Amino acid sequence: MKVYKTNQGVLIENDHKFYLIDKEWDSFISDDAIYDNTLSLISKLDPIENSATILNGSLMPPVGRQEIWASGVTYYKSREARIEESKDAGGGDFYDRVYNAERPELFFKSTASRAVGHKQDVRIRKDSKWNVPEPELTLVITPNAKIIGYTIGNDMSSRDIEGENPLYLPQAKSYDGAAAVGPCIWLSKEPISMDAKINIQIVRKGNTVFEGETEVGQMKRKLTDLVHYLYREMSFPFGSLLMTGTGVVPPDSFTLDHGDVVNITIDSIGTLSNTVA
């Protein structure tokens, strides 16, 4: 079952049928029993006929007052990239330790006001010369630390800034238009399959200039462990979204350019597409 946030209400897709419900987003997405309760709710409704119009003109990022957080160095590929980019600054050992430590790297990524949704523009920093997208499975978590769904995240990153000094990570990761999420939240009673594919395609002037793929199961850490550490000493009254790290990293010679289109696809969820402004 897929849930879309729109300016006309919450749009539910189930069994190829669409239902529009008048629910306040933050309370709706904070429900530990959202899957069963939503099924019960739409069983009493008639499907709508104008879903395509709503999705094309009214779609919003699937986040309200939830904070967006992110995890770092959860894939071996990410570990290798971080070590390489920071070796001149003496940070290589730093990231190796993070990868192998019991405690994961967690950092604040974005508020809803700085985030963008499907078919909206992401940005690259004006003071950075080496920028990449990071395709990430993103957890949707209730105030009670329950994973109730999944969405797609693009953790835009300025690799030269982070590589200059690991302490610059907040500037490399958090700025206007640095987080994209969407297009929907996939609700599931069962955890996402470890075989689920995460694919990224970057298109420049009509040509694919980078493409890569990984699987959720390539992640070193358990999803529940990431949530445990995030909620260990913090409360989230409206829940949270947590990007879980990237396992696909473009080569060091690659950097994003204005006008590039970034398409990220995750099995069962769909495709998040953004243009670099």
Coordinates of C-alpha atoms in Angstrom, one line a residue, residues 24-248:
E24 CA -4.0 15.7 9.1
W25 CA -0.6 14.3 7.9
D26 CA 1.3 14.4 11.2
S27 CA -1.3 12.5 13.2
F28 CA -2.0 10.1 10.3
I29 CA 1.7 9.1 9.9
S30 CA 2.3 8.7 13.6
D31 CA -0.1 5.8 14.0
D32 CA 1.7 2.5 15.1
A33 CA -1.2 0.6 13.5
I34 CA -1.4 2.6 10.4
Y35 CA -1.4 -0.3 8.0
D36 CA -4.5 -2.0 9.5
N37 CA -6.3 1.2 10.3
T38 CA -5.8 2.5 6.8
L39 CA -7.1 -0.7 5.2
S40 CA -10.1 -0.5 7.4
L41 CA -10.7 3.2 6.5
I42 CA -10.5 2.7 2.7
S43 CA -12.8 -0.4 2.9
K44 CA -15.6 2.0 3.6
L45 CA -14.8 4.4 0.7
D46 CA -15.3 4.4 -3.0
P47 CA -12.2 4.8 -5.3
I48 CA -11.6 8.1 -6.9
E49 CA -11.2 8.6 -10.7
N50 CA -8.9 11.7 -10.8
S51 CA -5.8 10.2 -9.0
A52 CA -3.5 11.0 -12.0
T53 CA -4.5 14.7 -11.9
I54 CA -3.8 14.9 -8.2
L55 CA -0.4 13.1 -8.5
N56 CA 0.6 15.4 -11.4
G57 CA -0.4 18.6 -9.8
S58 CA -0.8 18.3 -6.1
L59 CA 2.0 16.0 -4.9
M60 CA 4.0 17.1 -1.9
P61 CA 7.1 15.7 -0.1
P62 CA 5.9 13.0 2.4
V63 CA 7.0 14.8 5.5
G64 CA 5.4 17.2 7.9
R65 CA 6.7 18.1 11.3
Q66 CA 8.9 15.0 11.2
E67 CA 12.7 15.6 11.4
I68 CA 14.8 14.0 8.7
W69 CA 17.9 12.3 10.0
A70 CA 20.6 10.3 8.2
S71 CA 23.0 7.5 8.8
G72 CA 26.6 7.4 7.5
V73 CA 29.1 4.8 6.5
T74 CA 26.6 1.9 6.7
Y75 CA 27.8 0.2 3.4
Y76 CA 31.4 -0.9 2.7
K77 CA 31.3 1.2 -0.5
S78 CA 30.6 4.3 1.5
R79 CA 33.4 3.5 3.9
E80 CA 35.8 3.2 1.0
A81 CA 34.7 6.5 -0.5
R82 CA 34.8 8.4 2.8
I83 CA 38.3 7.1 3.4
E84 CA 39.5 8.2 0.0
E85 CA 38.0 11.6 0.0
S86 CA 39.4 12.5 3.5
K87 CA 42.9 10.8 3.4
D88 CA 44.7 14.1 2.9
A89 CA 42.9 15.5 5.9
G90 CA 43.9 12.5 8.1
G91 CA 40.3 11.3 8.2
G92 CA 40.8 7.8 6.7
D93 CA 41.1 6.0 10.0
F94 CA 38.2 8.0 11.3
Y95 CA 35.7 6.5 8.9
D96 CA 37.1 3.0 9.2
R97 CA 36.4 3.2 13.0
V98 CA 32.9 4.4 12.4
Y99 CA 32.2 1.5 10.0
N100 CA 33.3 -1.1 12.5
A101 CA 32.0 0.6 15.7
E102 CA 29.0 -0.6 17.6
R103 CA 27.6 2.9 17.6
P104 CA 26.4 4.1 14.1
E105 CA 27.0 7.5 12.7
L106 CA 23.8 9.5 12.8
F107 CA 23.4 13.1 11.9
F108 CA 20.6 15.6 11.4
K109 CA 19.8 16.1 7.7
S110 CA 16.8 18.4 7.2
T111 CA 13.6 20.0 8.3
A112 CA 10.6 19.7 6.1
S113 CA 10.9 23.3 5.0
R114 CA 14.4 22.6 3.5
A115 CA 13.5 19.3 1.9
V116 CA 12.0 18.7 -1.6
G117 CA 9.8 16.1 -3.1
H118 CA 9.4 14.2 -6.3
K119 CA 10.1 16.2 -9.5
Q120 CA 11.3 19.2 -7.4
D121 CA 14.8 20.7 -7.6
V122 CA 17.7 19.6 -5.4
R123 CA 20.6 21.9 -5.0
I124 CA 24.4 21.9 -5.0
R125 CA 26.3 24.3 -2.8
K126 CA 27.8 27.4 -4.4
D127 CA 31.0 27.0 -2.4
S128 CA 31.5 23.4 -3.4
K129 CA 33.1 21.9 -6.5
W130 CA 32.5 18.1 -5.8
N131 CA 28.9 17.2 -5.3
V132 CA 27.1 13.8 -5.5
P133 CA 23.6 12.4 -4.8
E134 CA 23.4 9.5 -2.4
P135 CA 20.4 7.1 -3.0
E136 CA 19.1 5.8 0.3
L137 CA 16.3 3.7 1.7
T138 CA 14.6 6.0 4.1
L139 CA 12.6 4.7 7.2
V140 CA 9.4 6.2 8.3
I141 CA 9.3 5.9 12.1
T142 CA 6.5 6.7 14.6
P143 CA 7.0 8.6 17.9
N144 CA 7.2 5.1 19.6
A145 CA 10.2 4.1 17.4
K146 CA 8.2 1.8 15.2
I147 CA 9.1 1.5 11.5
I148 CA 5.7 1.7 9.7
G149 CA 6.9 2.4 6.2
Y150 CA 9.6 3.3 3.8
T151 CA 10.3 6.0 1.3
I152 CA 13.2 7.0 -1.0
G153 CA 15.8 9.5 0.0
N154 CA 18.5 11.5 -1.8
D155 CA 21.2 12.6 0.6
M156 CA 22.9 15.3 -1.5
S157 CA 26.5 15.7 -0.4
S158 CA 29.4 18.0 -1.0
R159 CA 32.3 15.6 -0.9
D160 CA 35.1 18.2 -1.1
I161 CA 33.8 20.0 2.0
E162 CA 33.4 16.8 4.1
G163 CA 36.8 15.5 2.8
E164 CA 38.5 18.7 3.9
N165 CA 37.6 18.0 7.5
P166 CA 35.1 15.5 8.9
L167 CA 33.9 18.2 11.3
Y168 CA 32.5 20.1 8.3
L169 CA 29.9 17.3 7.7
P170 CA 26.9 19.5 8.7
Q171 CA 27.8 22.0 6.0
A172 CA 28.5 19.2 3.5
K173 CA 25.1 17.6 4.2
S174 CA 22.6 20.1 5.5
Y175 CA 21.6 23.1 3.4
D176 CA 18.5 24.3 1.4
G177 CA 17.5 21.6 -1.1
A178 CA 20.0 19.0 0.1
A179 CA 17.4 16.4 1.0
A180 CA 14.8 14.9 -1.3
V181 CA 12.2 12.4 -0.2
G182 CA 9.3 10.7 -2.0
P183 CA 7.4 10.1 -4.0
C184 CA 5.3 8.2 -1.5
I185 CA 5.5 6.1 1.7
W186 CA 5.2 2.4 1.1
L187 CA 3.3 0.9 4.1
S188 CA 4.0 -2.8 4.8
K189 CA 3.2 -5.1 7.7
E190 CA 6.5 -7.0 7.0
P191 CA 10.0 -5.5 6.9
I192 CA 11.3 -4.6 3.4
S193 CA 13.1 -7.5 1.7
M194 CA 16.9 -7.5 2.1
D195 CA 17.0 -8.4 -1.6
A196 CA 15.3 -5.1 -2.5
K197 CA 17.3 -3.2 -5.2
I198 CA 18.4 0.4 -4.8
N199 CA 19.2 1.9 -8.3
I200 CA 20.4 5.3 -9.3
Q201 CA 20.6 6.9 -12.7
I202 CA 22.0 10.3 -13.4
V203 CA 21.0 11.9 -16.8
R204 CA 22.8 14.8 -18.3
K205 CA 21.5 16.4 -21.5
G206 CA 19.6 13.3 -22.3
N207 CA 22.5 10.9 -21.7
T208 CA 23.1 8.6 -18.8
V209 CA 26.4 9.7 -17.2
F210 CA 26.3 7.4 -14.2
E211 CA 24.3 4.4 -13.1
G212 CA 24.7 2.0 -10.2
E213 CA 22.8 -0.5 -8.0
T214 CA 23.0 -2.1 -4.6
E215 CA 20.7 -4.1 -2.3
V216 CA 19.3 -3.3 1.1
G217 CA 21.0 -6.5 2.4
Q218 CA 24.4 -5.1 1.6
M219 CA 24.0 -2.7 4.6
K220 CA 26.3 -3.6 7.5
R221 CA 23.8 -2.5 10.2
K222 CA 20.3 -3.7 11.0
L223 CA 17.6 -1.1 10.4
T224 CA 16.2 -1.6 13.8
D225 CA 19.6 -0.9 15.4
L226 CA 19.8 2.4 13.6
V227 CA 16.3 3.3 14.9
H228 CA 17.3 2.2 18.4
Y229 CA 20.3 4.5 18.5
L230 CA 18.4 7.5 17.0
Y231 CA 15.7 7.2 19.7
R232 CA 18.0 6.2 22.5
E233 CA 18.1 9.7 24.1
M234 CA 15.7 11.7 21.9
S235 CA 12.0 12.0 21.6
F236 CA 10.2 12.7 18.3
P237 CA 6.6 13.8 19.0
F238 CA 5.7 13.6 15.3
G239 CA 8.0 10.7 14.4
S240 CA 10.9 10.9 12.0
L241 CA 12.4 9.9 8.7
L242 CA 15.8 8.2 8.7
M243 CA 18.0 7.9 5.7
T244 CA 20.0 4.7 6.1
G245 CA 23.2 5.3 4.1
T246 CA 24.3 4.7 0.6
G247 CA 25.9 1.8 -1.1
V248 CA 26.3 3.4 -4.5

